mmCIF file of C-alpha atoms in Angstrom:
data_model
loop_
_atom_site.group_PDB
_atom_site.id
_atom_site.type_symbol
_atom_site.label_atom_id
_atom_site.label_comp_id
_atom_site.label_asym_id
_atom_site.label_seq_id
_atom_site.Cartn_x
_atom_site.Cartn_y
_atom_site.Cartn_z
ATOM 1 C CA UNK A 844 -14.982 -60.145 -106.627
ATOM 2 C CA UNK A 845 -11.370 -59.184 -106.011
ATOM 3 C CA UNK A 846 -10.468 -55.554 -106.572
ATOM 4 C CA UNK A 847 -7.150 -53.778 -106.133
ATOM 5 C CA UNK A 848 -7.093 -49.974 -106.138
ATOM 6 C CA UNK A 849 -3.782 -48.114 -106.231
ATOM 7 C CA UNK A 850 -3.286 -44.518 -105.186
ATOM 8 C CA UNK A 851 -0.526 -42.143 -104.195
ATOM 9 C CA UNK A 852 1.256 -41.569 -107.473
ATOM 10 C CA UNK A 853 2.235 -38.160 -108.741
ATOM 11 C CA UNK A 854 4.995 -35.879 -109.898
ATOM 12 C CA UNK A 855 8.055 -35.522 -107.695
ATOM 13 C CA UNK A 856 11.557 -34.164 -108.097
ATOM 14 C CA UNK A 857 14.555 -36.459 -108.072
ATOM 15 C CA UNK A 858 15.524 -37.290 -104.512
ATOM 16 C CA UNK A 859 11.962 -36.981 -103.287
ATOM 17 C CA UNK A 860 9.588 -39.530 -101.820
ATOM 18 C CA UNK A 861 6.163 -40.976 -102.482
ATOM 19 C CA UNK A 862 4.051 -43.608 -100.771
ATOM 20 C CA UNK A 863 1.812 -45.772 -102.895
ATOM 21 C CA UNK A 864 -1.192 -47.576 -101.464
ATOM 22 C CA UNK A 865 -3.038 -50.642 -102.725
ATOM 23 C CA UNK A 866 -6.419 -51.154 -101.107
ATOM 24 C CA UNK A 867 -7.777 -54.663 -101.610
ATOM 25 C CA UNK A 868 -11.344 -55.897 -101.428
ATOM 26 C CA UNK A 869 -12.689 -59.385 -101.969
ATOM 27 C CA UNK A 870 -9.565 -61.088 -100.663
ATOM 28 C CA UNK A 871 -7.146 -60.867 -97.754
ATOM 29 C CA UNK A 872 -3.735 -59.304 -98.323
ATOM 30 C CA UNK A 873 -2.014 -61.418 -95.670
ATOM 31 C CA UNK A 874 -3.184 -64.673 -97.237
ATOM 32 C CA UNK A 875 -0.883 -64.599 -100.273
ATOM 33 C CA UNK A 876 2.132 -62.882 -101.725
ATOM 34 C CA UNK A 877 1.416 -59.302 -102.761
ATOM 35 C CA UNK A 878 3.567 -57.519 -105.280
ATOM 36 C CA UNK A 879 4.260 -54.120 -106.758
ATOM 37 C CA UNK A 880 5.224 -53.972 -110.414
ATOM 38 C CA UNK A 881 5.995 -51.096 -112.746
ATOM 39 C CA UNK A 882 5.955 -50.459 -116.457
ATOM 40 C CA UNK A 883 7.799 -47.634 -118.128
ATOM 41 C CA UNK A 884 6.930 -46.484 -121.659
ATOM 42 C CA UNK A 885 8.262 -48.917 -124.233
ATOM 43 C CA UNK A 886 9.407 -51.404 -121.603
ATOM 44 C CA UNK A 887 8.073 -54.630 -120.171
ATOM 45 C CA UNK A 888 6.353 -54.735 -116.820
ATOM 46 C CA UNK A 889 8.873 -55.561 -114.112
ATOM 47 C CA UNK A 890 8.674 -56.717 -110.541
ATOM 48 C CA UNK A 891 9.598 -54.053 -107.996
ATOM 49 C CA UNK A 892 8.870 -55.615 -104.602
ATOM 50 C CA UNK A 893 6.973 -58.468 -102.976
ATOM 51 C CA UNK A 894 5.765 -59.321 -99.500
ATOM 52 C CA UNK A 895 4.828 -62.895 -98.656
ATOM 53 C CA UNK A 896 2.058 -64.116 -96.415
ATOM 54 C CA UNK A 897 4.712 -64.647 -93.751
ATOM 55 C CA UNK A 898 5.903 -61.081 -94.057
ATOM 56 C CA UNK A 899 9.149 -61.717 -95.911
ATOM 57 C CA UNK A 900 10.086 -59.099 -98.466
ATOM 58 C CA UNK A 901 12.200 -58.995 -101.579
ATOM 59 C CA UNK A 902 13.150 -56.225 -103.972
ATOM 60 C CA UNK A 903 14.482 -55.637 -107.423
ATOM 61 C CA UNK A 904 18.153 -54.703 -107.318
ATOM 62 C CA UNK A 905 17.353 -51.300 -108.800
ATOM 63 C CA UNK A 906 15.207 -50.278 -105.827
ATOM 64 C CA UNK A 907 16.713 -52.200 -102.915
ATOM 65 C CA UNK A 908 17.611 -49.831 -100.101
ATOM 66 C CA UNK A 909 15.330 -47.092 -101.436
ATOM 67 C CA UNK A 910 11.877 -48.712 -101.529
ATOM 68 C CA UNK A 911 10.012 -50.506 -98.743
ATOM 69 C CA UNK A 912 6.963 -52.734 -99.157
ATOM 70 C CA UNK A 913 4.654 -53.224 -96.194
ATOM 71 C CA UNK A 914 1.082 -54.095 -95.342
ATOM 72 C CA UNK A 915 -1.473 -53.181 -92.720
ATOM 73 C CA UNK A 916 -3.680 -56.199 -92.223
ATOM 74 C CA UNK A 917 -6.392 -54.259 -90.408
ATOM 75 C CA UNK A 918 -6.767 -52.023 -93.458
ATOM 76 C CA UNK A 919 -6.237 -54.846 -95.952
ATOM 77 C CA UNK A 920 -3.825 -52.520 -97.699
ATOM 78 C CA UNK A 921 -0.316 -52.880 -99.081
ATOM 79 C CA UNK A 922 2.077 -49.936 -99.329
ATOM 80 C CA UNK A 923 5.196 -49.052 -101.255
ATOM 81 C CA UNK A 924 7.315 -46.347 -99.649
ATOM 82 C CA UNK A 925 9.632 -44.908 -102.272
ATOM 83 C CA UNK A 926 12.561 -42.732 -101.179
ATOM 84 C CA UNK A 927 15.465 -41.181 -103.061
ATOM 85 C CA UNK A 928 13.473 -41.340 -106.263
ATOM 86 C CA UNK A 929 15.300 -41.200 -109.565
ATOM 87 C CA UNK A 930 14.076 -40.232 -113.057
ATOM 88 C CA UNK A 931 14.438 -43.883 -114.067
ATOM 89 C CA UNK A 932 11.759 -44.777 -111.499
ATOM 90 C CA UNK A 933 9.207 -43.043 -113.726
ATOM 91 C CA UNK A 934 6.540 -45.597 -114.637
ATOM 92 C CA UNK A 935 3.003 -46.748 -114.022
ATOM 93 C CA UNK A 936 3.012 -48.758 -110.814
ATOM 94 C CA UNK A 937 0.678 -51.729 -110.408
ATOM 95 C CA UNK A 938 -0.365 -53.787 -107.426
ATOM 96 C CA UNK A 939 -0.738 -57.544 -107.893
ATOM 97 C CA UNK A 940 -2.236 -60.456 -106.015
ATOM 98 C CA UNK A 941 -1.965 -63.981 -107.386
ATOM 99 C CA UNK A 942 -4.529 -66.206 -105.727
ATOM 100 C CA UNK A 943 -3.820 -69.229 -107.887
ATOM 101 C CA UNK A 944 -7.385 -69.347 -109.088
ATOM 102 C CA UNK A 945 -6.901 -65.872 -110.489
ATOM 103 C CA UNK A 946 -4.197 -63.244 -110.974
ATOM 104 C CA UNK A 947 -5.426 -59.774 -110.092
ATOM 105 C CA UNK A 948 -4.121 -56.330 -110.992
ATOM 106 C CA UNK A 949 -5.058 -52.818 -110.082
ATOM 107 C CA UNK A 950 -5.548 -50.056 -112.619
ATOM 108 C CA UNK A 951 -2.133 -48.568 -111.939
ATOM 109 C CA UNK A 952 -0.897 -45.231 -110.651
ATOM 110 C CA UNK A 953 1.512 -42.955 -112.508
ATOM 111 C CA UNK A 954 4.782 -41.960 -110.876
ATOM 112 C CA UNK A 955 6.820 -39.300 -112.625
ATOM 113 C CA UNK A 956 10.226 -38.245 -111.311
ATOM 114 C CA UNK A 957 11.698 -35.067 -112.777
ATOM 115 C CA UNK A 958 15.411 -34.419 -112.933
#
């Protein structure tokens, strides 16, 4: 059974930093593309960043240069380092792994950025 567990969210002032973690069990993070998504109140869920099995990364324009996605294979964990946070980054952040046979999500972690 595949499980994704996010952690690391919280309340931070604008300009601050947070690091989100996504610990995965039941599958291997390096085997597929892993993604971070976010959903703000009243808005659709949007893609924030992805890392492919080959290690390539891509980012939404709104976070490029501020956020960094990475993974530690030995820990089977994916991270999202978020710097220079803005109030508009406030959202619930979700980790995702699409294995083809199933699309898996974590429970989400709240990030709140105060101005």
